PDB file of C-alpha atoms in Angstrom:
ATOM      1  CA  THR A 195      62.076   3.022 -55.388  1.00 37.00           C
ATOM      2  CA  GLY A 196      62.372   1.188 -58.748  1.00 41.00           C
ATOM      3  CA  GLY A 197      64.510   1.408 -62.037  1.00 41.00           C
ATOM      4  CA  SER A 198      61.703   2.524 -64.531  1.00 40.00           C
ATOM      5  CA  GLY A 199      61.102   6.089 -63.014  1.00 40.00           C
ATOM      6  CA  GLY A 200      61.841   8.484 -66.008  1.00 39.00           C
ATOM      7  CA  ALA A 201      65.279   9.245 -66.321  1.00 38.00           C
ATOM      8  CA  ALA A 202      65.977  12.221 -68.005  1.00 38.00           C
ATOM      9  CA  GLY A 203      65.739  12.166 -71.399  1.00 41.00           C
ATOM     10  CA  ASP A 204      63.719   9.393 -71.670  1.00 44.00           C
ATOM     11  CA  GLU A 205      60.230   9.698 -73.489  1.00 49.00           C
ATOM     12  CA  GLY A 206      58.146   8.650 -70.003  1.00 53.00           C
ATOM     13  CA  VAL A 207      57.301   5.233 -68.652  1.00 55.00           C
ATOM     14  CA  ASP A 208      55.860   2.705 -70.469  1.00 55.00           C
ATOM     15  CA  PHE A 209      52.137   2.287 -68.978  1.00 53.00           C
ATOM     16  CA  ASP A 210      52.073  -0.882 -71.088  1.00 54.00           C
ATOM     17  CA  SER A 211      55.167  -2.918 -69.824  1.00 54.00           C
ATOM     18  CA  PHE A 212      53.497  -4.044 -66.523  1.00 53.00           C
ATOM     19  CA  ALA A 213      50.910  -6.036 -68.357  1.00 47.00           C
ATOM     20  CA  GLY A 214      53.544  -7.417 -70.567  1.00 53.00           C
ATOM     21  CA  GLY A 215      56.048  -8.414 -67.352  1.00 64.00           C
ATOM     22  CA  GLY A 216      52.483 -10.637 -65.775  1.00 78.00           C
ATOM     23  CA  LEU A 217      52.240  -7.375 -63.528  1.00 87.00           C
ATOM     24  CA  SER A 218      49.897  -4.686 -64.117  1.00 94.00           C
ATOM     25  CA  LEU A 219      50.824  -1.069 -62.938  1.00 96.00           C
ATOM     26  CA  HIS A 220      48.022  -1.803 -60.155  1.00 96.00           C
ATOM     27  CA  GLU A 221      49.720  -5.547 -59.106  1.00 96.00           C
ATOM     28  CA  HIS A 222      52.543  -3.255 -58.912  1.00 97.00           C
ATOM     29  CA  LEU A 223      51.535  -0.516 -57.038  1.00 97.00           C
ATOM     30  CA  ARG A 224      49.716  -3.275 -54.557  1.00 97.00           C
ATOM     31  CA  GLN A 225      52.988  -4.965 -54.395  1.00 97.00           C
ATOM     32  CA  GLN A 226      55.143  -1.781 -53.476  1.00 97.00           C
ATOM     33  CA  ALA A 227      51.899  -0.669 -50.718  1.00 98.00           C
ATOM     34  CA  GLY A 228      52.613  -4.226 -49.133  1.00 97.00           C
ATOM     35  CA  GLU A 229      56.029  -3.337 -48.681  1.00 97.00           C
ATOM     36  CA  ALA A 230      55.961  -0.181 -47.591  1.00 97.00           C
ATOM     37  CA  LEU A 231      52.722  -0.062 -45.298  1.00 97.00           C
ATOM     38  CA  ALA A 232      51.103  -1.486 -43.214  1.00 96.00           C
ATOM     39  CA  GLY A 233      48.215  -1.489 -41.022  1.00 95.00           C
ATOM     40  CA  SER A 234      45.221   1.592 -42.033  1.00 95.00           C
ATOM     41  CA  ASP A 235      47.981   2.635 -44.020  1.00 97.00           C
ATOM     42  CA  LEU A 236      47.816  -0.048 -46.518  1.00 97.00           C
ATOM     43  CA  LEU A 237      43.902   0.023 -46.438  1.00 97.00           C
ATOM     44  CA  VAL A 238      44.343   3.651 -47.738  1.00 98.00           C
ATOM     45  CA  ALA A 239      46.954   2.687 -50.231  1.00 98.00           C
ATOM     46  CA  ASP A 240      44.635   0.226 -52.031  1.00 98.00           C
ATOM     47  CA  GLN A 241      41.673   2.780 -52.019  1.00 98.00           C
ATOM     48  CA  ILE A 242      44.104   5.306 -53.669  1.00 98.00           C
ATOM     49  CA  ILE A 243      45.385   2.735 -55.852  1.00 98.00           C
ATOM     50  CA  ALA A 244      42.035   1.347 -56.822  1.00 98.00           C
ATOM     51  CA  GLU A 245      41.409   4.980 -58.765  1.00 97.00           C
ATOM     52  CA  ILE A 246      44.646   5.045 -60.099  1.00 98.00           C
ATOM     53  CA  GLU A 247      44.135   5.190 -63.852  1.00 96.00           C
ATOM     54  CA  GLU A 248      46.371   3.017 -66.856  1.00 93.00           C
ATOM     55  CA  THR A 249      48.112   5.705 -67.426  1.00 94.00           C
ATOM     56  CA  GLY A 250      49.018   6.723 -63.971  1.00 96.00           C
ATOM     57  CA  TYR A 251      47.177   9.764 -63.198  1.00 97.00           C
ATOM     58  CA  PHE A 252      45.459   9.678 -59.763  1.00 98.00           C
ATOM     59  CA  THR A 253      41.553  11.024 -60.699  1.00 96.00           C
ATOM     60  CA  GLY A 254      40.123   9.715 -57.607  1.00 97.00           C
ATOM     61  CA  SER A 255      39.148  12.708 -54.753  1.00 98.00           C
ATOM     62  CA  LEU A 256      41.635  12.234 -51.989  1.00 98.00           C
ATOM     63  CA  LEU A 257      37.889  13.851 -49.350  1.00 98.00           C
ATOM     64  CA  ASP A 258      35.689  10.792 -50.416  1.00 98.00           C
ATOM     65  CA  ILE A 259      38.339   7.690 -49.743  1.00 98.00           C
ATOM     66  CA  ALA A 260      38.688  10.203 -46.226  1.00 98.00           C
ATOM     67  CA  GLN A 261      35.314   9.890 -45.351  1.00 98.00           C
ATOM     68  CA  ARG A 262      34.842   6.167 -47.039  1.00 97.00           C
ATOM     69  CA  LEU A 263      37.391   5.348 -44.447  1.00 97.00           C
ATOM     70  CA  GLY A 264      36.396   7.474 -41.401  1.00 97.00           C
ATOM     71  CA  VAL A 265      40.193   8.359 -41.498  1.00 97.00           C
ATOM     72  CA  PRO A 266      41.631  11.680 -41.305  1.00 98.00           C
ATOM     73  CA  LEU A 267      42.482  14.091 -44.956  1.00 98.00           C
ATOM     74  CA  THR A 268      45.721  14.221 -43.266  1.00 98.00           C
ATOM     75  CA  ARG A 269      46.292  10.590 -43.713  1.00 98.00           C
ATOM     76  CA  VAL A 270      44.701   9.880 -46.581  1.00 98.00           C
ATOM     77  CA  GLU A 271      47.382  13.055 -47.950  1.00 98.00           C
ATOM     78  CA  ALA A 272      49.920  11.741 -46.293  1.00 98.00           C
ATOM     79  CA  VAL A 273      49.673   8.110 -48.243  1.00 98.00           C
ATOM     80  CA  LEU A 274      49.041   9.527 -51.519  1.00 98.00           C
ATOM     81  CA  ASP A 275      52.885  10.928 -50.576  1.00 97.00           C
ATOM     82  CA  ARG A 276      54.260   7.867 -49.947  1.00 98.00           C
ATOM     83  CA  ILE A 277      52.565   5.927 -52.701  1.00 98.00           C
ATOM     84  CA  HIS A 278      54.350   9.231 -55.333  1.00 97.00           C
ATOM     85  CA  SER A 279      57.462   7.638 -54.148  1.00 96.00           C
ATOM     86  CA  PHE A 280      56.324   4.260 -55.915  1.00 97.00           C
ATOM     87  CA  ASP A 281      57.970   2.952 -59.207  1.00 96.00           C
ATOM     88  CA  PRO A 282      57.188   3.833 -62.018  1.00 96.00           C
ATOM     89  CA  ALA A 283      58.067   7.522 -61.125  1.00 96.00           C
ATOM     90  CA  GLY A 284      55.464  10.389 -61.466  1.00 97.00           C
ATOM     91  CA  VAL A 285      52.269   7.297 -60.759  1.00 97.00           C
ATOM     92  CA  GLY A 286      49.715   8.564 -58.447  1.00 97.00           C
ATOM     93  CA  ALA A 287      49.909  12.303 -60.115  1.00 97.00           C
ATOM     94  CA  ARG A 288      46.831  14.430 -60.403  1.00 97.00           C
ATOM     95  CA  SER A 289      48.063  16.765 -63.269  1.00 94.00           C
ATOM     96  CA  LEU A 290      50.782  17.197 -65.648  1.00 93.00           C
ATOM     97  CA  ALA A 291      52.699  19.291 -63.900  1.00 94.00           C
ATOM     98  CA  GLU A 292      52.554  17.148 -60.588  1.00 95.00           C
ATOM     99  CA  CYS A 293      53.657  14.468 -62.834  1.00 96.00           C
ATOM    100  CA  LEU A 294      56.523  16.253 -63.527  1.00 94.00           C
ATOM    101  CA  ALA A 295      57.362  16.929 -60.756  1.00 95.00           C
ATOM    102  CA  LEU A 296      57.287  13.955 -59.483  1.00 96.00           C
ATOM    103  CA  GLN A 297      59.987  12.641 -62.078  1.00 96.00           C
ATOM    104  CA  ALA A 298      62.091  15.641 -61.961  1.00 95.00           C
ATOM    105  CA  ARG A 299      62.363  14.777 -57.930  1.00 94.00           C
ATOM    106  CA  ASP A 300      63.226  10.896 -58.517  1.00 95.00           C
ATOM    107  CA  ALA A 301      66.048  11.989 -61.409  1.00 94.00           C
ATOM    108  CA  ASP A 302      67.036  14.326 -58.842  1.00 95.00           C
ATOM    109  CA  ARG A 303      67.190  17.178 -61.597  1.00 93.00           C
ATOM    110  CA  TYR A 304      63.837  19.212 -59.608  1.00 91.00           C
ATOM    111  CA  ASP A 305      66.015  22.593 -58.938  1.00 93.00           C
ATOM    112  CA  PRO A 306      64.484  26.615 -58.594  1.00 93.00           C
ATOM    113  CA  ALA A 307      64.672  26.641 -62.590  1.00 91.00           C
ATOM    114  CA  MET A 308      62.508  22.878 -62.814  1.00 91.00           C
ATOM    115  CA  ALA A 309      59.969  24.425 -60.341  1.00 92.00           C
ATOM    116  CA  ARG A 310      59.695  27.986 -61.921  1.00 91.00           C
ATOM    117  CA  LEU A 311      59.456  25.672 -66.149  1.00 87.00           C
ATOM    118  CA  ILE A 312      56.350  23.849 -64.084  1.00 91.00           C
ATOM    119  CA  ASP A 313      55.030  25.865 -62.249  1.00 90.00           C
ATOM    120  CA  ASN A 314      54.773  27.845 -65.579  1.00 87.00           C
ATOM    121  CA  LEU A 315      53.439  25.342 -67.710  1.00 85.00           C
ATOM    122  CA  ASP A 316      50.157  26.348 -69.123  1.00 84.00           C
ATOM    123  CA  TYR A 317      51.721  29.471 -70.109  1.00 79.00           C
ATOM    124  CA  LEU A 318      54.881  27.424 -72.231  1.00 75.00           C
ATOM    125  CA  ALA A 319      51.886  25.360 -73.849  1.00 78.00           C
ATOM    126  CA  LYS A 320      49.858  28.104 -74.998  1.00 79.00           C
ATOM    127  CA  GLY A 321      52.815  29.884 -76.643  1.00 77.00           C
ATOM    128  CA  ASN A 322      53.370  32.923 -74.186  1.00 68.00           C
ATOM    129  CA  PHE A 323      57.440  33.437 -73.819  1.00 66.00           C
ATOM    130  CA  VAL A 324      58.775  36.338 -72.061  1.00 63.00           C
ATOM    131  CA  ALA A 325      61.001  37.946 -74.079  1.00 51.00           C
TER     132      ALA A 325
END
C-alpha cells in the first residue's frame, strides 16, 4: 500500500488532503481497487467504497451489499478485507477499535499488548483501569 498510512506517533490521516491533491477519498480508493481487484470483486469494492464516509469509516451493511449484488456474504467480507489493506491505513473500518487495529498492523505494531489494549478500548475510555 501507500505511504500516508498512520505510522506510530502520527495524529492520524488527514483525509482532507486527498481533496487538495485533486482526488477525493472515494476516487483514491477506487483507483487502488482498480489496481488490486478485477471482475465481480471490483464491482463489490465499488459498492463498499460508495458506503465509506469521508472520515474513512465504512457505515454500510455487508449483508445488504451481498443481497443487492447476489454474491455470497463471504465474498463481500473478503473484498472489505482487501480494502482494509488500501491507503490510508484504517480505511473501511467499522469502528474505532478496528481502525486502530488496522493502523497498528500497517505500522507493524500489532502485538499481543496492542491487541489487548484495542480489545479494551471501552474500559480505557471510561477510565476503568485495573490497579
